mmCIF file of C-alpha atoms and ligand atoms in Angstrom:
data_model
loop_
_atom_site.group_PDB
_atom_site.id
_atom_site.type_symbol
_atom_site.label_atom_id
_atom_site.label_comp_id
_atom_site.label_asym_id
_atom_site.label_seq_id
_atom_site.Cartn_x
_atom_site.Cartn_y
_atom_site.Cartn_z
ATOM 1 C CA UNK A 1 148.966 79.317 141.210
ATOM 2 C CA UNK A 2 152.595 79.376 140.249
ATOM 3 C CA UNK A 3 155.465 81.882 139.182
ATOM 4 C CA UNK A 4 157.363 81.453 136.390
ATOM 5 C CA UNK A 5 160.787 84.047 135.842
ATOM 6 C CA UNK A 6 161.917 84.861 132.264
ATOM 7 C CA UNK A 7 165.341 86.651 131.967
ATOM 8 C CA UNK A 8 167.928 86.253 129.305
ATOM 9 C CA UNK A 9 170.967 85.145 131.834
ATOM 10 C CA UNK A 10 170.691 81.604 133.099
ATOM 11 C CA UNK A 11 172.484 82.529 136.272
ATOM 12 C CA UNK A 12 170.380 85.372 136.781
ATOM 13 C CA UNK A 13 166.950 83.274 136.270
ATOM 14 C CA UNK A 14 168.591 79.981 138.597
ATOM 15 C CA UNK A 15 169.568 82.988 141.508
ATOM 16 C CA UNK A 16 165.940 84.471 141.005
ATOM 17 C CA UNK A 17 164.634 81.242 141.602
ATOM 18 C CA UNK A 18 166.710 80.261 144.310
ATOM 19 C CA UNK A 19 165.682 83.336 146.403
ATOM 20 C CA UNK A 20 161.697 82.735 146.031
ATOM 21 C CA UNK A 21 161.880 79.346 146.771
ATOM 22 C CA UNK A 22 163.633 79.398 149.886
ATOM 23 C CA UNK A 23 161.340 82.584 150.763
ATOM 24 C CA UNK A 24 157.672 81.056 149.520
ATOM 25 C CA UNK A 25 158.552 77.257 150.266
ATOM 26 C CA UNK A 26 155.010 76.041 149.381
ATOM 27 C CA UNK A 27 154.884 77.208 145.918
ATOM 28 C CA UNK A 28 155.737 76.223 142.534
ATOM 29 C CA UNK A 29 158.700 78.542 140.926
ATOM 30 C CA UNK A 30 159.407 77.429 137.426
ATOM 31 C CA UNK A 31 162.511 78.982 134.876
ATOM 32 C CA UNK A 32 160.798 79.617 131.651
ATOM 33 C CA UNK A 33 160.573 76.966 129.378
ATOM 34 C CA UNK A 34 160.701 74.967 131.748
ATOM 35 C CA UNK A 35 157.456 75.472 133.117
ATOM 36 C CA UNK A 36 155.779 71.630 134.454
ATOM 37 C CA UNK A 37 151.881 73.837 133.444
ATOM 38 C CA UNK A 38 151.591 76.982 131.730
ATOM 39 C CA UNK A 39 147.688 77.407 132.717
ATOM 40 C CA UNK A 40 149.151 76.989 136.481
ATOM 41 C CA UNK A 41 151.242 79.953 135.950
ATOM 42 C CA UNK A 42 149.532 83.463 137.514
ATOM 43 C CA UNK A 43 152.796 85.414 138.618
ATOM 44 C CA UNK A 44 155.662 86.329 136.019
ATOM 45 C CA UNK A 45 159.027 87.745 137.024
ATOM 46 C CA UNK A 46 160.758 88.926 134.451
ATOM 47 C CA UNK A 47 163.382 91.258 132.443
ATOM 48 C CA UNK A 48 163.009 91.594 128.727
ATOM 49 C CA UNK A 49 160.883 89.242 127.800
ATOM 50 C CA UNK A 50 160.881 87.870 124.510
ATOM 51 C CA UNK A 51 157.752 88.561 122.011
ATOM 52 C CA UNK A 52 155.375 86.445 122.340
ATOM 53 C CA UNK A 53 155.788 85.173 125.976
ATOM 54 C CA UNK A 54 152.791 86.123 127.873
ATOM 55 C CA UNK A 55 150.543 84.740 125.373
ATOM 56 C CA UNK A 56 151.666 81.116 126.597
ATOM 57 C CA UNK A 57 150.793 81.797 130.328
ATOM 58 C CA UNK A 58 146.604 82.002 130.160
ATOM 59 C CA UNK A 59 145.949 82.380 133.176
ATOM 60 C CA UNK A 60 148.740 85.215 134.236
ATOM 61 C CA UNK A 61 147.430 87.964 136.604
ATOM 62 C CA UNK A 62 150.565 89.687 137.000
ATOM 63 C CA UNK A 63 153.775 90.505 135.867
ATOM 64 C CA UNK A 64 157.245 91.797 137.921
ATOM 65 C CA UNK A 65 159.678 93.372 136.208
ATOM 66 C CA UNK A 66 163.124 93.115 137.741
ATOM 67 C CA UNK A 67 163.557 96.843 137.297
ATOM 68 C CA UNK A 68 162.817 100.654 137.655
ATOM 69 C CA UNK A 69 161.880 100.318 133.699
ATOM 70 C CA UNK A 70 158.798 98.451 132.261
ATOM 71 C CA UNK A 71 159.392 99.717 128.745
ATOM 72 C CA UNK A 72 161.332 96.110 127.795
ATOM 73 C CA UNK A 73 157.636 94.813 128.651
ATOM 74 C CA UNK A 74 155.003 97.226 127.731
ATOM 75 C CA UNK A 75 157.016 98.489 123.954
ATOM 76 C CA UNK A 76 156.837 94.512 122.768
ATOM 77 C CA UNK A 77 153.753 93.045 124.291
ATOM 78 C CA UNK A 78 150.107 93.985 124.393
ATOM 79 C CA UNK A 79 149.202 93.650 128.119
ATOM 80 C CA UNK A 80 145.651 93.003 128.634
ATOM 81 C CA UNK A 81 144.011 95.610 130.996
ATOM 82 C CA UNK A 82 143.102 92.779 133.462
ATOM 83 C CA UNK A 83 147.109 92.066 134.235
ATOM 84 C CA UNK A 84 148.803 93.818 136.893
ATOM 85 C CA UNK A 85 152.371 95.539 135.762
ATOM 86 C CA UNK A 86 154.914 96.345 138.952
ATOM 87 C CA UNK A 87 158.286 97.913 138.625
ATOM 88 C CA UNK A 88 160.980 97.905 141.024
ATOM 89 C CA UNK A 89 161.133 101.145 143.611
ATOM 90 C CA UNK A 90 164.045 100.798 145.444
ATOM 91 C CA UNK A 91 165.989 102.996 147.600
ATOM 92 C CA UNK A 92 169.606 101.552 146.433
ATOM 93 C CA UNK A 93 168.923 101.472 143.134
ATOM 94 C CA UNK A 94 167.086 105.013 142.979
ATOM 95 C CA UNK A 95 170.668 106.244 145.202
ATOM 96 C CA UNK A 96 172.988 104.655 142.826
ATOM 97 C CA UNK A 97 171.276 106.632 139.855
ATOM 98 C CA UNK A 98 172.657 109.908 141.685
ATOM 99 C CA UNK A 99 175.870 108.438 142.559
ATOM 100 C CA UNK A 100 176.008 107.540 139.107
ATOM 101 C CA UNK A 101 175.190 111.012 137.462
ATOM 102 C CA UNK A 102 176.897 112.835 140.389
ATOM 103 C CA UNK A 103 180.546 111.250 139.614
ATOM 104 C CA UNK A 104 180.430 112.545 135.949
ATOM 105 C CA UNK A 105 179.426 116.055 136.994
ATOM 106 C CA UNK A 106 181.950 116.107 139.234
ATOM 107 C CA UNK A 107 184.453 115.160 137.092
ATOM 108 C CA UNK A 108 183.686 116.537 134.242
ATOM 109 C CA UNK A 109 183.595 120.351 136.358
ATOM 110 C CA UNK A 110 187.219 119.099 137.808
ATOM 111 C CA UNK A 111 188.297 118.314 134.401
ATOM 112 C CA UNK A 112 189.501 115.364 135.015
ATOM 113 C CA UNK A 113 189.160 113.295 132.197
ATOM 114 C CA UNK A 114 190.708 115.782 130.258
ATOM 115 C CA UNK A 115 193.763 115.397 133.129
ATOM 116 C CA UNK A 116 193.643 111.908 132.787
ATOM 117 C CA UNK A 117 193.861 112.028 128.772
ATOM 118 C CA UNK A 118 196.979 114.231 129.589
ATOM 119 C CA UNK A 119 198.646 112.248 131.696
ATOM 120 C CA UNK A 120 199.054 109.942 129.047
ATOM 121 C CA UNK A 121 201.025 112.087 127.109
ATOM 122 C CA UNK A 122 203.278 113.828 130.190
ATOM 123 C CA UNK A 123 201.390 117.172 129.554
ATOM 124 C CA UNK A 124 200.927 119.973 132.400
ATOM 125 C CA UNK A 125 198.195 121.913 131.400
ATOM 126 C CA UNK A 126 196.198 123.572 134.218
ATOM 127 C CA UNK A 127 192.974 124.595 133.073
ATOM 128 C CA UNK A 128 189.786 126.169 135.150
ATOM 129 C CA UNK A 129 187.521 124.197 136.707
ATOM 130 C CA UNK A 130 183.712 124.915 137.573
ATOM 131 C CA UNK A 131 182.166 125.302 141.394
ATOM 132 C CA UNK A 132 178.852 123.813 141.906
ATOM 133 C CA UNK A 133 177.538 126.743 143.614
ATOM 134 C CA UNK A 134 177.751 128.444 139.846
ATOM 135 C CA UNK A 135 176.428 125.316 137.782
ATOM 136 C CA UNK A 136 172.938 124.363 137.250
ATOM 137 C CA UNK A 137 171.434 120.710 136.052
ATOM 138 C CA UNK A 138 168.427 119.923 134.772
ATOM 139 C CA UNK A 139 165.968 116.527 135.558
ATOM 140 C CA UNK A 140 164.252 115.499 132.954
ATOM 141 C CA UNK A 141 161.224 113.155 134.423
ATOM 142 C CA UNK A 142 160.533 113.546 138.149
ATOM 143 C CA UNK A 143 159.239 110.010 138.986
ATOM 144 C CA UNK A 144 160.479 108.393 142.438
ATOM 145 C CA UNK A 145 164.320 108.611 140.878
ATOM 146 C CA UNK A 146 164.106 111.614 139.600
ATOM 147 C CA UNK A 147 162.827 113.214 142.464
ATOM 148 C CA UNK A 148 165.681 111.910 144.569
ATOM 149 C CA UNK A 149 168.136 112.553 142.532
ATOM 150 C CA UNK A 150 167.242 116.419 142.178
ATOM 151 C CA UNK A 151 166.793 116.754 145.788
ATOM 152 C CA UNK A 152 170.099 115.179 146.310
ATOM 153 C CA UNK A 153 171.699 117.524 144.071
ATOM 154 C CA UNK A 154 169.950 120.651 145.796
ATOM 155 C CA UNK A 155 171.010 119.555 148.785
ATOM 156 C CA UNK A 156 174.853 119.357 147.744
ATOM 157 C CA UNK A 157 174.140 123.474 146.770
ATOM 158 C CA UNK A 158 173.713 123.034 142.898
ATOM 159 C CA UNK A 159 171.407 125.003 141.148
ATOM 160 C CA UNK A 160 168.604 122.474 140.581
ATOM 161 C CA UNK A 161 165.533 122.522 138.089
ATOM 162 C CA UNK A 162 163.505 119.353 136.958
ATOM 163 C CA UNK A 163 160.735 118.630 134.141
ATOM 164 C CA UNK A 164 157.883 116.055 134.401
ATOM 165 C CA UNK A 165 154.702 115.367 132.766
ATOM 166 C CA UNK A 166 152.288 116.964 135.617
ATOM 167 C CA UNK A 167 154.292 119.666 137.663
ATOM 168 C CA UNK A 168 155.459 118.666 140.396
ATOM 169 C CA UNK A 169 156.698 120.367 143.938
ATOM 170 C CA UNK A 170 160.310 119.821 145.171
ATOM 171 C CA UNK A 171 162.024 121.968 147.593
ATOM 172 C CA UNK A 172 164.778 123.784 146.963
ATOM 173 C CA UNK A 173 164.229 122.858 143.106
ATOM 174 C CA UNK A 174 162.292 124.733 140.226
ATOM 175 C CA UNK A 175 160.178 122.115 138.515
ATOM 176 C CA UNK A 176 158.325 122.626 135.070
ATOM 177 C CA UNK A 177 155.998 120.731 133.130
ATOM 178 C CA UNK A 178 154.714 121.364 129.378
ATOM 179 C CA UNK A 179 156.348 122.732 126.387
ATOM 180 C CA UNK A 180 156.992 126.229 127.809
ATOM 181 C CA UNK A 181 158.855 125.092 131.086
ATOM 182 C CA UNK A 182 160.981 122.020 129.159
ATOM 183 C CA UNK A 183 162.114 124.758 126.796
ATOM 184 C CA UNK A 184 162.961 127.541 130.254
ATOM 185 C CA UNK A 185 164.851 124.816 131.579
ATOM 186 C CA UNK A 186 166.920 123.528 128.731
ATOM 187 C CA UNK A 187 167.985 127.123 128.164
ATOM 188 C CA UNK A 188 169.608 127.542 131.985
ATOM 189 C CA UNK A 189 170.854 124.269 132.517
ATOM 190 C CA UNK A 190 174.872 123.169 132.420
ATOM 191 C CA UNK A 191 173.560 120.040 132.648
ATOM 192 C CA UNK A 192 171.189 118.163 131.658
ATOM 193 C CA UNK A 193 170.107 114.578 132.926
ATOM 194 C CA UNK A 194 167.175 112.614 130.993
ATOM 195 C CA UNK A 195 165.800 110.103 133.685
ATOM 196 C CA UNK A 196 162.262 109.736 131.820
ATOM 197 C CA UNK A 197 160.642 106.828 131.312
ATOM 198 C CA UNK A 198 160.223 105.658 128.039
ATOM 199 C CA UNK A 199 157.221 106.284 126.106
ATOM 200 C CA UNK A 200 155.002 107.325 122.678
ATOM 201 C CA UNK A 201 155.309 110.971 124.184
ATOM 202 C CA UNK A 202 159.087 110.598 124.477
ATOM 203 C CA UNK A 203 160.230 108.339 122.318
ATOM 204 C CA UNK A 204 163.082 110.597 120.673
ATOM 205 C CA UNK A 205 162.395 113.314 122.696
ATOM 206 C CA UNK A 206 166.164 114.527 122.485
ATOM 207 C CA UNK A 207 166.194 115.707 118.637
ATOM 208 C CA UNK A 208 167.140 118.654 117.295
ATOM 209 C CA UNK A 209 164.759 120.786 118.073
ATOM 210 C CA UNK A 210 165.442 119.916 121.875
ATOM 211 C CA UNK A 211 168.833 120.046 121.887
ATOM 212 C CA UNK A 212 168.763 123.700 119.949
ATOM 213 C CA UNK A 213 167.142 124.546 123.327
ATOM 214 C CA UNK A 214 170.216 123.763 125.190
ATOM 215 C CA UNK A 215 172.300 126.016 126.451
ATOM 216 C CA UNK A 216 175.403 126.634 124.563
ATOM 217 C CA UNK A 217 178.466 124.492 125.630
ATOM 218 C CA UNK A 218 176.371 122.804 127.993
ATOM 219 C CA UNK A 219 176.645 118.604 128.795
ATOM 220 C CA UNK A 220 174.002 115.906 127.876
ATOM 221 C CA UNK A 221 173.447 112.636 130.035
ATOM 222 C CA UNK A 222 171.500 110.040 129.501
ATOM 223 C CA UNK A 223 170.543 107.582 132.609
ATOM 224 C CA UNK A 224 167.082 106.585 130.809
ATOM 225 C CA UNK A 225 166.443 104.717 128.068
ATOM 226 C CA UNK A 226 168.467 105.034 124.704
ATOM 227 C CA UNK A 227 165.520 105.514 122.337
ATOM 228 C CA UNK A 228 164.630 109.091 123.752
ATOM 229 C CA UNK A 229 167.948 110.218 122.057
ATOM 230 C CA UNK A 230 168.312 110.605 118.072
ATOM 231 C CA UNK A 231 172.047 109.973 117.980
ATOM 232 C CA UNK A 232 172.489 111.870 114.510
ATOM 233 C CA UNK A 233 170.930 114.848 115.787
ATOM 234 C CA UNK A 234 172.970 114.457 119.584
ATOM 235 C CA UNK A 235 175.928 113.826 117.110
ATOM 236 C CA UNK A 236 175.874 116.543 115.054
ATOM 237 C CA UNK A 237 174.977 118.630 117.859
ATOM 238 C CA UNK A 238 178.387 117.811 119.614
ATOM 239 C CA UNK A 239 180.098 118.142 116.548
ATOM 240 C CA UNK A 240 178.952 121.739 115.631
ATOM 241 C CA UNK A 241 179.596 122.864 119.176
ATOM 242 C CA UNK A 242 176.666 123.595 120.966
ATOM 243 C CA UNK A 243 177.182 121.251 122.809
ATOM 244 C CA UNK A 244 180.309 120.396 125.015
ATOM 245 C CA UNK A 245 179.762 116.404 125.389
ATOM 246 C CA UNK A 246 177.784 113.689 126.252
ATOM 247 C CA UNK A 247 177.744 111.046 129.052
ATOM 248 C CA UNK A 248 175.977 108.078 128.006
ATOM 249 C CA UNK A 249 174.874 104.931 129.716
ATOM 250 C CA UNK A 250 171.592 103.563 127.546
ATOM 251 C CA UNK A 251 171.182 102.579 124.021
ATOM 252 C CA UNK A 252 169.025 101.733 121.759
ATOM 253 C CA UNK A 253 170.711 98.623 120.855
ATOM 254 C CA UNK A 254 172.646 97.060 123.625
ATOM 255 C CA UNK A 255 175.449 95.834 123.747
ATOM 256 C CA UNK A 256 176.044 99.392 121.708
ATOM 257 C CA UNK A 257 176.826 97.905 118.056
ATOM 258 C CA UNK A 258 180.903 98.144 117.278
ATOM 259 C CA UNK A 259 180.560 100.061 113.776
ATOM 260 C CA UNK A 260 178.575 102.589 115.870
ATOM 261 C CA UNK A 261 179.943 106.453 115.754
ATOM 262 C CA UNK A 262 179.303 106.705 118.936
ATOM 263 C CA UNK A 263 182.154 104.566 120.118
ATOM 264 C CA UNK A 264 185.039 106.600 119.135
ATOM 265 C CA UNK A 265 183.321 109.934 119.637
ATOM 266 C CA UNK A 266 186.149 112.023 121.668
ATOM 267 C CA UNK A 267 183.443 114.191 123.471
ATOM 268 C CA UNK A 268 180.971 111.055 124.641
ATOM 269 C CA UNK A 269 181.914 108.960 127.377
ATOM 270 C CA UNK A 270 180.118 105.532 127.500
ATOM 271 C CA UNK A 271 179.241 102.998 129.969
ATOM 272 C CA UNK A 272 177.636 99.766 129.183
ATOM 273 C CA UNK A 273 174.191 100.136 131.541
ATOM 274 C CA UNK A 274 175.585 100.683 134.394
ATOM 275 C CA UNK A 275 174.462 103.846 136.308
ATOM 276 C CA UNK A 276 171.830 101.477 138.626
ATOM 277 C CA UNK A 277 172.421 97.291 138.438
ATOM 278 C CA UNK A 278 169.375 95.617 140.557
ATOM 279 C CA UNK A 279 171.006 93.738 143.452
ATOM 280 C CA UNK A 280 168.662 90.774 144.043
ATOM 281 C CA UNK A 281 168.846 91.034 148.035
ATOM 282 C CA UNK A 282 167.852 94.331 148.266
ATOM 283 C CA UNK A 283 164.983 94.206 145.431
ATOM 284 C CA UNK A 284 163.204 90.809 146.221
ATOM 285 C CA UNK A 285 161.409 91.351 149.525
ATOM 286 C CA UNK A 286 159.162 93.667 147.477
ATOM 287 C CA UNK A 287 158.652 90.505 144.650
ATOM 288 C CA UNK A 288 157.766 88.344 147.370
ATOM 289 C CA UNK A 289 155.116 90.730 149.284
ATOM 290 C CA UNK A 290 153.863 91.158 145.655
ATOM 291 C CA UNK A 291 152.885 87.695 145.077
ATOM 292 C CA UNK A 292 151.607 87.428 148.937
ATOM 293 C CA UNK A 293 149.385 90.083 147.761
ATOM 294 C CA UNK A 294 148.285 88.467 144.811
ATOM 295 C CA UNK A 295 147.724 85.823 146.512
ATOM 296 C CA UNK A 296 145.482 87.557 149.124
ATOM 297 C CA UNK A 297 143.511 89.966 146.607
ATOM 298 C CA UNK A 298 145.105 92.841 147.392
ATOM 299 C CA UNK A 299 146.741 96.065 145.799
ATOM 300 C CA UNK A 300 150.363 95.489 144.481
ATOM 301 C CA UNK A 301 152.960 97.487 145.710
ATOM 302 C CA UNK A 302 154.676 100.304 142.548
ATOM 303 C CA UNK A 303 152.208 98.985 139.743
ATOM 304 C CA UNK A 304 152.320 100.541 136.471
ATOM 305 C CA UNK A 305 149.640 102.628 134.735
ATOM 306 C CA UNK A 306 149.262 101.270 131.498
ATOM 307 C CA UNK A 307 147.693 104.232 129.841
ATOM 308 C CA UNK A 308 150.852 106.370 130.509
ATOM 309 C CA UNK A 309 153.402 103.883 130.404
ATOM 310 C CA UNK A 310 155.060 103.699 133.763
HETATM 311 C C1 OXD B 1 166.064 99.488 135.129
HETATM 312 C C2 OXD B 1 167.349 99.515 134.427
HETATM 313 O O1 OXD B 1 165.031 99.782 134.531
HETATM 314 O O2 OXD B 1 168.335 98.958 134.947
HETATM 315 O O3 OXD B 1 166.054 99.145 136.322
HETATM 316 O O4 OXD B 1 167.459 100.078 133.356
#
């Protein structure tokens, strides 16, 4: 038995595998390619790994990712039903997605990057701002973040409703599932928050069709994955006015490609993947008591259904 870890950032891999070994001192932790016996290897840590990696590890029984998502593993690779897939749960991470999405509500209701963008110019130009007790946001995908980060918002006295695949309960927030409840939602909501996992079902989920469901003048953030948005049809639906902006954090292609519209869109406000960043001491007790339980034949801790894709 041995681990290997795969990630695209040499610093990242080398502080990966300076954690597990000084936590599991009598194993073998190779950085990938430099693995001493592929057939050795039965435990895979890894974010993004390239195509074709877990074909060279034959004997691999299961795979970490190093995040909430497992899309970077599942959309590339055909995982054999046998493997075990575990994302990351934790608490920090899941908090820092509401911190996240909470600092652009709040300053978009304050106006202030509109403030800020006067500044620049010395203009004093007072303009309305919104209370939360009068706006209302929208979840999209109630998993373990979700879920917290509706609650959170409830509790702060916002008006909170949340979408997910099988209804779920939530107090003090409305939740909907199916067609008919995506669409009640949409049409209430001042904003909107897409914290889905990405899948076939919702790949591109935020096209035309859903965004004509939106309330008029209402705001668009994305803290999921970039592919659930068609940016022509988010675009255009900026542009014509139905919608009043969009914060975005995830992209299709990251690093977001320069010649990209998106870039110099006045109404969008971008940040490079930053809403949740996985901080290594608080995320790999959980990789550790993984492999233990590997190791001892027992159930891993946040695995992944394959058949839905998280
Ligand atoms: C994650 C992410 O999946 O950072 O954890 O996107």
């Amino acid at each position: 038995m041995s681990i290997a870890i795969y990630t695209r950032n040499v610093k990242q891999s080398q502080s990966w595998a300076d954690i597990l070994k000084s936590n599991l001192q009598n194993e073998r932790i190779e950085i990938y390619p430099n693995i001493s016996d592929f057939v050795n290897v039965t435990f895979l840590v890894c974010w993004k790994p390239e195509e074709g990696l877990l074909g060279k590890f034959p004997n691999l029984k299961a795979i970490q990712s190093l995040g909430a998502g497992v899309d970077h593993i599942l959309d590339n690779h055909v995982v054999p039903s046998h493997i075990k897939v575990s994302k990351v749960v934790d608490v920090n991470l899941t908090h820092d997605m509401w911190e996240h999405s909470m600092s652009i509500i709040l300053s978009d209701m304050k106006n202030l990057p509109l403030h800020a963008k006067n500044q620049k110019s010395k203009i004093w130009k007072p303009k309305r701002y919104t209370r939360i007790k009068d706006v209302s946001i929208g979840i999209l995908g109630l998993g373990s973040i979700g879920k917290y980060v509706a609650s959170q918002f409830a509790l702060m006295g916002f008006k909170v409703g949340g979408w997910s695949r099988s209804k779920k309960e939530i107090q003090n927030v409305d939740t909907y599932s199916e067609e008919s409840g995506l669409k009640t939602l949409l049409s209430v909501s001042d904003y909107v928050i897409n914290i889905l996992p990405l899948t076939k079902e919702t790949r591109s989920i935020v096209d035309l069709d859903f965004l004509a469901k939106m309330k008029q003048g209402s705001y668009f953030i994305n803290i999921g994955r970039g592919p659930h948005v068609v940016n022509a049809d988010l675009l255009s639906s900026i542009d014509t006015g139905k919608l009043r902006g969009a914060a975005l954090d995830v992209f299709e292609k990251e690093p977001l490609p320069i010649e990209s519209a998106i870039w110099n869109h006045p109404l969008i406000t971008i940040t490079p993947h930053i809403a949740s960043l996985t901080h290594i001491d608080s995320v790999f007790p959980q990789v550790i008591e993984n492999y233990n339980r590997l190791i001892n034949g027992e159930l891993l801790l946040n695995l992944v259904d394959l058949s839905k894709g998280y």
